[in-house]
């Protein structure tokens, strides 16, 4: 079995290293990941400049490249260089990826990119207490999330994804144990209410930070509710086709 | 009526200028757009550095800011600075935005960002013959696409979007006339098969360009078919919730 592994925290993240270990028991793991932190990249592609690829030593991987591009660039590079894969995994991400904001997430978007190439994919994210870790996830215990990644990946490799499902978006609570239950969930509508914070630079000119304020409302049945309120592992089945399920004939009379 | 206008080609694009003209007949147009070309940004947000905002003179706009960030940053900045809008428009983009690859498109992703804030939104793209234009769309006739943008925007402002529809993804053929028919479409599954092209730099080291090879298969009913084969204006109703419509109970027994 050939498994493509990427992430958005970068190839030196402890999260991707934990994923290599978990997945290398299931097949050959090809790691192609950004050289640096590329969170919130969405499904951006680097089209206006060329990208570079650097061989990196990642224990347990068949081969590993670090790319000075986005997570989506990594998926495109991997398929161009190595051909088809039986499974694509993105993660294990430092921090959860919930709600319709998954299209902002580099982790989830890389899995979406793989799905558009017909590769069953899994985006794997671990809720993190940021006070407890440094940049690459030092001090974070990935063992439980790695265990669940291995279990889920094994099932997807054996049976594929059900018809109508292109990708699984998985989130693991920070306090999960091997006995933590799984909930199949839908995406919450909104998880962040981003805004901007104005500051003044030393020369007296304004600049702005984007601030991702979190909502505190959690609707039962959603990924956010399962993770944050029920402390369950949430698995959301994703279909990449965002066409709204409405009556096209009515819509045409309204708009035409 | 308050209308937010953005794009991914940048605030100096002739496409956004044409949109200002069309929309200013319907309400106050607030333009917040990238200072530079930001195509293929997806729904990326700039979180690792602050952004700058610069007042730009855009005739017909109530106010216009150029941002050194992504299209999604622009939407967040606009809402933080000016409050709610009755409508958000992204475009008129130089070049079509079709298929499930709309999550790569900065144009469509900005409209998706606006939709997550509860603002009905329209992504507007014009098929372009690239041999006929320069960087900012010089030589391109936006009059027909601007006419359709005005028509559709007027209807959305008057009646909102139907339940279950968050955004309209509109594509106009390069040879459209005011009589060109509209087709309500679904997203094609895939429009590009991106790959990488290896080149060697003057120092003998490899670098890679991402190349977006287009597919030539067009399935009837899709946006790509309507635009490319039928030469119709395609309108695809988008729902931002990508949760797959499958049996959650079955999925849990498969994965649990």
CSV table of C-alpha atoms in Angstrom, one decimal:
chain,number,residue,atom,x,y,z
A,1,UNK,CA,0.0,0.0,0.0
A,2,UNK,CA,1.2,3.5,-0.9
A,3,UNK,CA,0.3,6.3,1.5
A,4,UNK,CA,0.9,10.0,0.9
A,5,UNK,CA,1.4,12.0,4.1
A,6,UNK,CA,1.4,15.8,4.3
A,7,UNK,CA,0.5,18.5,6.8
A,8,UNK,CA,0.4,22.3,7.3
A,9,UNK,CA,2.6,22.6,10.4
A,10,UNK,CA,5.7,21.7,8.4
A,11,UNK,CA,7.8,18.6,7.9
A,12,UNK,CA,9.6,19.2,11.3
A,13,UNK,CA,6.4,19.0,13.3
A,14,UNK,CA,6.2,16.2,15.9
A,15,UNK,CA,2.7,15.6,14.6
A,16,UNK,CA,3.7,14.5,11.2
A,17,UNK,CA,6.5,12.4,12.7
A,18,UNK,CA,3.9,10.6,14.9
A,19,UNK,CA,1.8,10.0,11.8
A,20,UNK,CA,4.7,8.4,9.9
A,21,UNK,CA,5.2,5.9,12.8
A,22,UNK,CA,1.5,5.0,12.9
A,23,UNK,CA,1.1,4.7,9.1
A,24,UNK,CA,4.4,2.9,8.3
A,25,UNK,CA,2.9,-0.2,9.8
A,26,UNK,CA,0.2,-0.1,7.0
A,27,UNK,CA,2.3,0.6,3.9
A,28,UNK,CA,5.0,2.7,2.3
A,29,UNK,CA,4.8,6.3,3.6
A,30,UNK,CA,5.7,9.1,1.1
A,31,UNK,CA,6.1,12.3,3.1
A,32,UNK,CA,5.8,15.6,1.1
A,33,UNK,CA,5.2,18.5,3.5
A,34,UNK,CA,5.9,22.2,3.7
A,35,UNK,CA,9.4,23.2,5.0
A,36,UNK,CA,7.7,25.7,7.3
A,37,UNK,CA,4.5,26.4,9.2
A,38,UNK,CA,1.8,27.0,6.6
A,39,UNK,CA,-1.4,27.1,8.8
A,40,UNK,CA,-4.5,28.8,7.4
A,41,UNK,CA,-3.2,28.3,3.8
A,42,UNK,CA,-6.6,27.1,2.6
A,43,UNK,CA,-6.3,25.3,-0.7
A,44,UNK,CA,-3.9,28.0,-2.0
A,45,UNK,CA,-1.5,26.9,-4.8
A,46,UNK,CA,1.8,28.5,-5.7
A,47,UNK,CA,1.4,29.5,-9.3
A,48,UNK,CA,3.3,32.9,-9.5
A,49,UNK,CA,6.8,31.5,-8.6
A,50,UNK,CA,8.4,28.1,-8.9
A,51,UNK,CA,8.8,25.9,-5.8
A,52,UNK,CA,11.8,24.1,-4.4
A,53,UNK,CA,11.9,20.5,-3.0
A,54,UNK,CA,14.5,19.3,-0.5
A,55,UNK,CA,15.1,15.8,0.7
A,56,UNK,CA,14.6,15.5,4.5
A,57,UNK,CA,15.4,12.6,6.7
A,58,UNK,CA,12.2,11.4,8.3
A,59,UNK,CA,12.6,8.1,10.1
A,60,UNK,CA,10.1,5.4,9.0
A,61,UNK,CA,9.2,7.2,5.7
A,62,UNK,CA,10.1,5.6,2.4
A,63,UNK,CA,11.1,9.1,1.2
A,64,UNK,CA,10.4,12.6,2.5
A,65,UNK,CA,10.5,16.0,0.7
A,66,UNK,CA,10.2,19.4,2.3
A,67,UNK,CA,8.6,22.0,-0.1
A,68,UNK,CA,8.7,25.8,0.1
A,69,UNK,CA,5.1,25.9,-0.8
A,70,UNK,CA,1.6,25.3,0.4
A,71,UNK,CA,0.1,22.0,1.6
A,72,UNK,CA,-1.8,21.8,-1.7
A,73,UNK,CA,1.4,22.3,-3.6
A,74,UNK,CA,2.8,19.3,-1.7
A,75,UNK,CA,0.0,17.0,-2.8
A,76,UNK,CA,0.4,18.1,-6.4
A,77,UNK,CA,4.2,17.5,-6.2
A,78,UNK,CA,3.8,14.1,-4.6
A,79,UNK,CA,1.3,12.8,-7.2
A,80,UNK,CA,3.5,14.3,-10.1
A,81,UNK,CA,6.6,12.7,-8.7
A,82,UNK,CA,5.4,9.4,-7.3
A,83,UNK,CA,2.1,8.6,-9.1
A,84,UNK,CA,-1.1,7.4,-7.5
A,85,UNK,CA,-1.6,6.6,-3.8
A,86,UNK,CA,-4.0,4.3,-2.0
A,87,UNK,CA,-4.5,6.8,0.8
A,88,UNK,CA,-3.6,10.4,1.6
A,89,UNK,CA,-3.3,11.6,5.2
A,90,UNK,CA,-2.9,15.2,6.3
A,91,UNK,CA,-1.7,15.7,9.9
A,92,UNK,CA,-1.5,15.1,12.7
A,93,UNK,CA,-2.3,18.8,13.0
A,94,UNK,CA,-1.4,20.7,16.1
A,95,UNK,CA,-4.9,22.1,17.0
A,96,UNK,CA,-8.4,21.2,15.9
A,97,UNK,CA,-9.9,21.9,12.5
A,98,UNK,CA,-13.7,22.3,12.9
A,99,UNK,CA,-16.7,23.6,11.0
A,100,UNK,CA,-17.1,25.1,7.6
A,101,UNK,CA,-13.8,26.8,8.3
A,102,UNK,CA,-12.0,23.6,7.1
A,103,UNK,CA,-11.6,25.4,3.8
A,104,UNK,CA,-9.3,27.8,5.6
A,105,UNK,CA,-7.3,24.9,7.1
A,106,UNK,CA,-4.2,23.9,5.2
A,107,UNK,CA,-4.5,20.4,6.8
A,108,UNK,CA,-8.0,19.8,5.6
A,109,UNK,CA,-7.5,21.5,2.3
A,110,UNK,CA,-4.5,19.2,1.4
A,111,UNK,CA,-6.8,16.3,2.0
A,112,UNK,CA,-9.4,17.9,-0.2
A,113,UNK,CA,-6.8,18.4,-2.9
A,114,UNK,CA,-5.9,14.7,-2.7
A,115,UNK,CA,-9.6,13.8,-2.9
A,116,UNK,CA,-10.0,15.7,-6.1
A,117,UNK,CA,-7.4,13.4,-7.6
A,118,UNK,CA,-9.5,10.4,-6.6
A,119,UNK,CA,-7.4,9.5,-3.5
A,120,UNK,CA,-9.4,8.6,-0.4
A,121,UNK,CA,-8.1,10.9,2.3
A,122,UNK,CA,-8.1,11.7,6.0
A,123,UNK,CA,-7.4,15.0,7.7
A,124,UNK,CA,-6.3,14.3,11.3
A,125,UNK,CA,-6.2,17.1,13.9
A,126,UNK,CA,-5.5,17.0,17.6
A,127,UNK,CA,-6.9,19.6,20.0
A,128,UNK,CA,-3.9,21.2,21.8
A,129,UNK,CA,-3.4,23.1,25.0
A,130,UNK,CA,-1.1,25.8,23.5
A,131,UNK,CA,0.2,26.7,26.9
A,132,UNK,CA,1.8,23.2,27.0
A,133,UNK,CA,3.8,23.2,23.8
A,134,UNK,CA,6.4,25.0,21.7
A,135,UNK,CA,6.4,25.4,17.9
A,136,UNK,CA,6.8,21.9,16.7
A,137,UNK,CA,4.6,20.2,19.2
A,138,UNK,CA,7.2,19.5,21.9
A,139,UNK,CA,5.5,18.2,25.0
A,140,UNK,CA,2.4,17.0,23.2
A,141,UNK,CA,1.5,13.3,23.5
A,142,UNK,CA,0.4,12.2,20.0
A,143,UNK,CA,0.1,8.5,21.0
A,144,UNK,CA,-3.7,8.3,21.2
A,145,UNK,CA,-4.3,10.4,18.1
A,146,UNK,CA,-1.7,8.2,16.3
A,147,UNK,CA,-3.5,5.1,17.5
A,148,UNK,CA,-6.9,6.3,16.1
A,149,UNK,CA,-5.2,7.5,12.8
A,150,UNK,CA,-3.8,4.0,12.4
A,151,UNK,CA,-7.2,2.3,13.1
A,152,UNK,CA,-9.1,4.6,10.7
A,153,UNK,CA,-6.4,4.5,8.0
A,154,UNK,CA,-6.4,0.7,8.1
A,155,UNK,CA,-10.2,0.6,7.6
A,156,UNK,CA,-10.0,3.1,4.7
A,157,UNK,CA,-7.2,1.2,3.1
A,158,UNK,CA,-9.1,-2.1,3.4
A,159,UNK,CA,-12.6,-1.0,2.2
A,160,UNK,CA,-12.2,2.5,0.8
A,161,UNK,CA,-14.6,5.3,1.7
A,162,UNK,CA,-18.3,4.9,1.3
A,163,UNK,CA,-19.9,6.2,-1.9
A,164,UNK,CA,-20.4,10.0,-1.6
A,165,UNK,CA,-17.6,10.4,0.9
A,166,UNK,CA,-14.3,11.9,-0.5
A,167,UNK,CA,-12.5,12.7,2.8
A,168,UNK,CA,-12.8,12.2,6.5
A,169,UNK,CA,-12.1,15.2,8.8
A,170,UNK,CA,-11.1,13.8,12.1
A,171,UNK,CA,-10.6,15.7,15.4
A,172,UNK,CA,-9.2,14.2,18.6
A,173,UNK,CA,-9.7,15.8,22.0
A,174,UNK,CA,-6.6,16.7,23.9
A,175,UNK,CA,-7.5,14.3,26.8
A,176,UNK,CA,-8.6,11.3,24.6
A,177,UNK,CA,-7.7,7.8,25.7
A,178,UNK,CA,-7.8,4.6,23.6
A,179,UNK,CA,-11.4,4.2,24.9
A,180,UNK,CA,-12.7,7.6,23.9
A,181,UNK,CA,-15.8,7.1,21.7
A,182,UNK,CA,-16.2,8.2,18.1
A,183,UNK,CA,-19.0,10.4,16.9
A,184,UNK,CA,-19.9,10.8,13.3
A,185,UNK,CA,-20.7,14.5,12.9
A,186,UNK,CA,-21.6,17.3,10.5
A,187,UNK,CA,-19.6,20.5,10.2
A,188,UNK,CA,-20.6,23.3,12.5
A,189,UNK,CA,-21.7,26.4,10.6
A,190,UNK,CA,-19.1,28.7,12.1
A,191,UNK,CA,-16.4,28.3,14.6
A,192,UNK,CA,-14.5,31.6,14.3
A,193,UNK,CA,-15.7,35.2,14.0
A,194,UNK,CA,-12.5,36.7,12.7
A,195,UNK,CA,-11.9,40.4,13.1
A,196,UNK,CA,-8.9,42.7,12.9
A,197,UNK,CA,-7.0,44.4,15.6
A,198,UNK,CA,-5.4,47.8,14.7
A,199,UNK,CA,-2.0,48.7,16.1
A,200,UNK,CA,0.3,51.6,15.4
A,201,UNK,CA,3.8,51.0,14.2
A,202,UNK,CA,6.9,52.9,15.5
A,203,UNK,CA,6.5,55.3,12.6
A,204,UNK,CA,2.9,56.1,13.6
A,205,UNK,CA,1.2,54.2,10.8
A,206,UNK,CA,-1.6,51.6,11.4
A,207,UNK,CA,-1.2,47.9,10.8
A,208,UNK,CA,-3.7,45.1,11.4
A,209,UNK,CA,-3.7,41.7,12.9
A,210,UNK,CA,-6.3,39.2,11.9
A,211,UNK,CA,-7.7,37.7,15.1
A,212,UNK,CA,-9.7,34.5,15.1
A,213,UNK,CA,-12.2,35.0,17.9
A,214,UNK,CA,-13.9,31.7,18.6
A,215,UNK,CA,-17.7,31.3,18.9
A,216,UNK,CA,-18.9,29.6,22.0
A,217,UNK,CA,-22.2,28.3,20.6
A,218,UNK,CA,-22.1,24.6,19.9
A,219,UNK,CA,-25.0,22.9,18.1
A,220,UNK,CA,-25.6,19.2,19.0
A,221,UNK,CA,-24.6,16.9,16.1
A,222,UNK,CA,-21.7,19.1,14.9
A,223,UNK,CA,-18.0,18.4,15.1
A,224,UNK,CA,-17.5,21.4,17.4
A,225,UNK,CA,-20.1,20.0,19.9
A,226,UNK,CA,-18.7,16.5,19.8
A,227,UNK,CA,-15.2,17.6,20.5
A,228,UNK,CA,-15.7,20.5,22.8
A,229,UNK,CA,-18.8,19.5,24.8
A,230,UNK,CA,-18.9,15.7,24.6
A,231,UNK,CA,-15.1,15.3,24.5
A,232,UNK,CA,-15.5,12.7,21.7
A,233,UNK,CA,-13.5,12.0,18.6
A,234,UNK,CA,-15.4,13.6,15.8
A,235,UNK,CA,-15.3,12.2,12.3
A,236,UNK,CA,-17.0,14.3,9.6
A,237,UNK,CA,-17.5,12.7,6.2
A,238,UNK,CA,-16.8,15.3,3.6
A,239,UNK,CA,-18.0,15.5,0.0
A,240,UNK,CA,-16.0,18.0,-2.1
A,241,UNK,CA,-19.0,19.1,-4.2
A,242,UNK,CA,-20.4,22.2,-2.7
A,243,UNK,CA,-23.3,22.5,-5.1
A,244,UNK,CA,-26.4,23.4,-3.1
A,245,UNK,CA,-29.2,20.8,-3.0
A,246,UNK,CA,-32.0,23.0,-4.2
A,247,UNK,CA,-34.5,23.0,-7.1
A,248,UNK,CA,-32.7,24.3,-10.1
A,249,UNK,CA,-35.8,25.0,-12.0
A,250,UNK,CA,-37.1,27.4,-9.3
A,251,UNK,CA,-33.7,29.0,-9.0
A,252,UNK,CA,-33.7,29.7,-12.7
A,253,UNK,CA,-37.1,31.4,-12.6
A,254,UNK,CA,-35.8,33.5,-9.7
A,255,UNK,CA,-32.6,34.5,-11.3
A,256,UNK,CA,-33.2,34.2,-15.0
B,1,UNK,CA,-28.0,49.0,0.4
B,2,UNK,CA,-24.4,48.3,1.4
B,3,UNK,CA,-22.4,46.2,-1.0
B,4,UNK,CA,-19.0,44.7,-0.3
B,5,UNK,CA,-16.8,44.2,-3.3
B,6,UNK,CA,-13.6,42.3,-3.5
B,7,UNK,CA,-11.6,40.2,-6.0
B,8,UNK,CA,-8.4,38.3,-6.3
B,9,UNK,CA,-6.9,40.0,-9.4
B,10,UNK,CA,-6.2,43.1,-7.3
B,11,UNK,CA,-7.8,46.5,-6.8
B,12,UNK,CA,-6.2,47.8,-10.1
B,13,UNK,CA,-7.9,45.2,-12.2
B,14,UNK,CA,-10.3,46.5,-14.8
B,15,UNK,CA,-12.7,43.7,-13.7
B,16,UNK,CA,-13.3,45.2,-10.3
B,17,UNK,CA,-13.6,48.6,-11.8
B,18,UNK,CA,-16.4,47.3,-14.1
B,19,UNK,CA,-18.1,45.8,-11.1
B,20,UNK,CA,-18.1,49.0,-9.1
B,21,UNK,CA,-19.8,50.8,-12.0
B,22,UNK,CA,-22.5,48.0,-12.3
B,23,UNK,CA,-23.1,47.8,-8.5
B,24,UNK,CA,-23.0,51.5,-7.7
B,25,UNK,CA,-26.5,51.8,-9.3
B,26,UNK,CA,-27.8,49.4,-6.6
B,27,UNK,CA,-26.2,50.8,-3.4
B,28,UNK,CA,-23.1,52.0,-1.7
B,29,UNK,CA,-20.1,50.0,-2.8
B,30,UNK,CA,-17.3,49.4,-0.3
B,31,UNK,CA,-14.2,48.1,-2.2
B,32,UNK,CA,-11.7,46.1,-0.2
B,33,UNK,CA,-9.4,44.2,-2.5
B,34,UNK,CA,-5.8,42.9,-2.6
B,35,UNK,CA,-3.2,45.5,-3.7
B,36,UNK,CA,-1.7,42.8,-6.0
B,37,UNK,CA,-2.7,39.8,-8.0
B,38,UNK,CA,-3.6,37.0,-5.6
B,39,UNK,CA,-5.1,34.3,-7.8
B,40,UNK,CA,-5.2,30.7,-6.5
B,41,UNK,CA,-5.1,32.0,-2.9
B,42,UNK,CA,-7.9,29.7,-1.9
B,43,UNK,CA,-9.4,30.8,1.4
B,44,UNK,CA,-6.0,31.5,2.9
B,45,UNK,CA,-5.8,34.0,5.8
B,46,UNK,CA,-2.8,36.0,6.8
B,47,UNK,CA,-2.2,35.1,10.4
B,48,UNK,CA,1.6,35.0,10.8
B,49,UNK,CA,2.2,38.7,10.0
B,50,UNK,CA,0.1,41.8,10.2
B,51,UNK,CA,-1.5,43.3,7.1
B,52,UNK,CA,-1.5,46.9,5.8
B,53,UNK,CA,-4.4,48.8,4.3
B,54,UNK,CA,-4.1,51.7,1.8
B,55,UNK,CA,-6.8,54.0,0.6
B,56,UNK,CA,-7.1,53.8,-3.1
B,57,UNK,CA,-9.1,56.1,-5.5
B,58,UNK,CA,-11.8,54.0,-7.2
B,59,UNK,CA,-14.3,56.0,-9.1
B,60,UNK,CA,-17.9,55.2,-8.1
B,61,UNK,CA,-17.0,53.5,-4.8
B,62,UNK,CA,-18.0,54.9,-1.4
B,63,UNK,CA,-14.6,54.0,-0.1
B,64,UNK,CA,-11.8,51.7,-1.4
B,65,UNK,CA,-9.0,50.0,0.4
B,66,UNK,CA,-6.1,48.0,-1.1
B,67,UNK,CA,-4.8,45.3,1.3
B,68,UNK,CA,-1.4,43.5,1.2
B,69,UNK,CA,-3.2,40.2,2.0
B,70,UNK,CA,-5.5,37.6,0.6
B,71,UNK,CA,-9.0,38.0,-0.7
B,72,UNK,CA,-10.3,36.4,2.5
B,73,UNK,CA,-8.3,38.9,4.5
B,74,UNK,CA,-10.1,41.6,2.6
B,75,UNK,CA,-13.5,40.3,3.5
B,76,UNK,CA,-12.5,40.1,7.2
B,77,UNK,CA,-11.1,43.6,7.1
B,78,UNK,CA,-14.2,45.0,5.4
B,79,UNK,CA,-16.6,43.5,8.0
B,80,UNK,CA,-14.4,44.5,10.9
B,81,UNK,CA,-14.1,48.1,9.6
B,82,UNK,CA,-17.5,48.7,8.1
B,83,UNK,CA,-19.9,46.3,9.8
B,84,UNK,CA,-22.5,44.2,8.0
B,85,UNK,CA,-23.3,44.2,4.3
B,86,UNK,CA,-26.5,43.3,2.3
B,87,UNK,CA,-24.5,41.7,-0.4
B,88,UNK,CA,-20.9,40.6,-1.1
B,89,UNK,CA,-19.5,40.4,-4.6
B,90,UNK,CA,-16.2,39.0,-5.7
B,91,UNK,CA,-15.0,39.8,-9.2
B,92,UNK,CA,-15.3,40.4,-12.0
B,93,UNK,CA,-12.5,37.9,-12.3
B,94,UNK,CA,-10.3,37.6,-15.3
B,95,UNK,CA,-10.8,34.0,-16.3
B,96,UNK,CA,-13.5,31.4,-15.4
B,97,UNK,CA,-13.7,29.6,-12.0
B,98,UNK,CA,-15.3,26.3,-12.5
B,99,UNK,CA,-15.7,22.9,-10.8
B,100,UNK,CA,-14.8,21.8,-7.3
B,101,UNK,CA,-11.6,23.7,-7.8
B,102,UNK,CA,-13.5,26.8,-6.7
B,103,UNK,CA,-11.9,26.3,-3.2
B,104,UNK,CA,-8.6,27.0,-4.9
B,105,UNK,CA,-10.0,30.2,-6.4
B,106,UNK,CA,-9.4,33.4,-4.5
B,107,UNK,CA,-12.5,34.9,-6.2
B,108,UNK,CA,-14.9,32.2,-5.1
B,109,UNK,CA,-13.2,31.7,-1.7
B,110,UNK,CA,-13.7,35.4,-0.8
B,111,UNK,CA,-17.4,35.0,-1.5
B,112,UNK,CA,-17.4,31.8,0.6
B,113,UNK,CA,-15.8,33.8,3.5
B,114,UNK,CA,-18.5,36.4,3.2
B,115,UNK,CA,-21.1,33.7,3.2
B,116,UNK,CA,-19.8,32.3,6.5
B,117,UNK,CA,-20.6,35.7,8.0
B,118,UNK,CA,-24.2,35.4,6.8
B,119,UNK,CA,-23.8,37.7,3.9
B,120,UNK,CA,-25.4,36.6,0.6
B,121,UNK,CA,-22.6,36.5,-1.9
B,122,UNK,CA,-21.8,36.3,-5.6
B,123,UNK,CA,-18.6,35.2,-7.2
B,124,UNK,CA,-18.4,36.6,-10.8
B,125,UNK,CA,-15.9,35.4,-13.4
B,126,UNK,CA,-15.5,36.1,-17.0
B,127,UNK,CA,-13.9,33.6,-19.4
B,128,UNK,CA,-11.0,35.4,-21.0
B,129,UNK,CA,-8.9,34.9,-24.1
B,130,UNK,CA,-5.5,35.5,-22.6
B,131,UNK,CA,-3.9,36.3,-25.9
B,132,UNK,CA,-6.1,39.4,-26.0
B,133,UNK,CA,-5.2,41.0,-22.7
B,134,UNK,CA,-2.5,42.4,-20.5
B,135,UNK,CA,-2.2,42.0,-16.7
B,136,UNK,CA,-5.1,44.2,-15.5
B,137,UNK,CA,-7.6,43.1,-18.2
B,138,UNK,CA,-6.8,45.8,-20.7
B,139,UNK,CA,-8.6,45.1,-24.0
B,140,UNK,CA,-11.3,43.0,-22.3
B,141,UNK,CA,-14.9,44.0,-22.7
B,142,UNK,CA,-16.6,43.7,-19.3
B,143,UNK,CA,-19.9,45.2,-20.4
B,144,UNK,CA,-21.9,42.0,-20.8
B,145,UNK,CA,-20.6,40.4,-17.6
B,146,UNK,CA,-21.2,43.7,-15.7
B,147,UNK,CA,-24.8,43.8,-17.1
B,148,UNK,CA,-25.5,40.2,-15.8
B,149,UNK,CA,-23.8,41.0,-12.5
B,150,UNK,CA,-26.1,44.0,-12.0
B,151,UNK,CA,-29.2,41.9,-12.9
B,152,UNK,CA,-28.3,39.1,-10.5
B,153,UNK,CA,-27.1,41.4,-7.7
B,154,UNK,CA,-30.4,43.3,-7.9
B,155,UNK,CA,-32.4,40.1,-7.5
B,156,UNK,CA,-30.3,38.9,-4.6
B,157,UNK,CA,-30.6,42.3,-2.9
B,158,UNK,CA,-34.3,42.3,-3.4
B,159,UNK,CA,-35.1,38.7,-2.3
B,160,UNK,CA,-32.0,37.2,-0.8
B,161,UNK,CA,-30.8,33.8,-1.7
B,162,UNK,CA,-33.1,30.8,-1.5
B,163,UNK,CA,-32.8,28.7,1.7
B,164,UNK,CA,-29.9,26.3,1.4
B,165,UNK,CA,-27.9,28.6,-0.9
B,166,UNK,CA,-25.1,30.6,0.6
B,167,UNK,CA,-23.3,31.9,-2.6
B,168,UNK,CA,-23.8,32.0,-6.3
B,169,UNK,CA,-20.8,31.1,-8.5
B,170,UNK,CA,-21.3,32.8,-11.8
B,171,UNK,CA,-19.3,32.3,-15.0
B,172,UNK,CA,-19.8,34.3,-18.2
B,173,UNK,CA,-18.5,33.1,-21.7
B,174,UNK,CA,-16.1,35.5,-23.4
B,175,UNK,CA,-18.5,35.8,-26.3
B,176,UNK,CA,-21.7,36.4,-24.2
B,177,UNK,CA,-24.3,39.0,-25.4
B,178,UNK,CA,-27.1,40.4,-23.3
B,179,UNK,CA,-29.3,37.6,-24.8
B,180,UNK,CA,-27.0,34.7,-23.8
B,181,UNK,CA,-29.1,32.2,-21.8
B,182,UNK,CA,-28.4,31.3,-18.1
B,183,UNK,CA,-28.0,27.7,-17.0
B,184,UNK,CA,-28.3,26.6,-13.4
B,185,UNK,CA,-25.5,24.1,-13.0
B,186,UNK,CA,-23.7,21.9,-10.6
B,187,UNK,CA,-19.9,22.0,-10.0
B,188,UNK,CA,-17.9,19.8,-12.4
B,189,UNK,CA,-15.9,17.2,-10.5
B,190,UNK,CA,-12.5,18.3,-11.8
B,191,UNK,CA,-11.4,20.9,-14.2
B,192,UNK,CA,-7.6,20.8,-13.8
B,193,UNK,CA,-5.1,18.0,-13.4
B,194,UNK,CA,-2.3,20.0,-11.9
B,195,UNK,CA,1.2,18.6,-12.2
B,196,UNK,CA,4.8,19.9,-11.8
B,197,UNK,CA,7.3,20.8,-14.5
B,198,UNK,CA,10.9,20.4,-13.5
B,199,UNK,CA,13.5,22.9,-14.7
B,200,UNK,CA,17.2,23.4,-13.8
B,201,UNK,CA,18.4,26.8,-12.5
B,202,UNK,CA,21.6,28.5,-13.7
B,203,UNK,CA,23.4,26.9,-10.8
B,204,UNK,CA,22.3,23.4,-11.8
B,205,UNK,CA,19.7,22.9,-9.2
B,206,UNK,CA,16.1,21.7,-9.9
B,207,UNK,CA,13.0,23.9,-9.3
B,208,UNK,CA,9.4,23.2,-10.1
B,209,UNK,CA,6.5,25.0,-11.7
B,210,UNK,CA,3.0,23.9,-10.9
B,211,UNK,CA,1.1,23.5,-14.2
B,212,UNK,CA,-2.7,23.5,-14.2
B,213,UNK,CA,-3.4,21.2,-17.1
B,214,UNK,CA,-7.1,21.4,-18.0
B,215,UNK,CA,-9.3,18.3,-18.5
B,216,UNK,CA,-11.2,18.2,-21.7
B,217,UNK,CA,-14.1,16.0,-20.4
B,218,UNK,CA,-17.3,18.0,-19.8
B,219,UNK,CA,-20.3,16.3,-18.2
B,220,UNK,CA,-23.7,17.7,-19.1
B,221,UNK,CA,-25.3,19.6,-16.3
B,222,UNK,CA,-22.0,20.9,-14.9
B,223,UNK,CA,-20.7,24.5,-14.9
B,224,UNK,CA,-17.8,23.5,-17.2
B,225,UNK,CA,-20.2,22.0,-19.8
B,226,UNK,CA,-22.6,25.0,-19.7
B,227,UNK,CA,-19.7,27.5,-20.2
B,228,UNK,CA,-17.4,25.6,-22.5
B,229,UNK,CA,-19.8,23.5,-24.7
B,230,UNK,CA,-23.1,25.3,-24.6
B,231,UNK,CA,-21.6,28.8,-24.3
B,232,UNK,CA,-24.2,29.7,-21.6
B,233,UNK,CA,-23.8,31.7,-18.5
B,234,UNK,CA,-23.5,29.2,-15.7
B,235,UNK,CA,-24.8,29.9,-12.2
B,236,UNK,CA,-24.0,27.3,-9.6
B,237,UNK,CA,-25.7,27.6,-6.2
B,238,UNK,CA,-23.2,26.9,-3.4
B,239,UNK,CA,-23.8,25.6,0.1
B,240,UNK,CA,-20.7,26.0,2.3
B,241,UNK,CA,-21.4,22.9,4.3
B,242,UNK,CA,-19.3,20.1,2.8
B,243,UNK,CA,-20.7,17.4,5.1
B,244,UNK,CA,-21.4,14.3,3.0
B,245,UNK,CA,-25.0,13.3,2.7
B,246,UNK,CA,-24.6,9.7,3.9
B,247,UNK,CA,-25.9,7.4,6.6
B,248,UNK,CA,-24.0,8.3,9.8
B,249,UNK,CA,-25.0,5.1,11.6
B,250,UNK,CA,-23.6,2.9,8.9
B,251,UNK,CA,-20.4,5.0,8.7
B,252,UNK,CA,-20.0,4.7,12.5
B,253,UNK,CA,-20.2,0.9,12.3
B,254,UNK,CA,-17.7,0.9,9.4
B,255,UNK,CA,-15.2,3.2,11.2
B,256,UNK,CA,-15.9,2.7,14.9
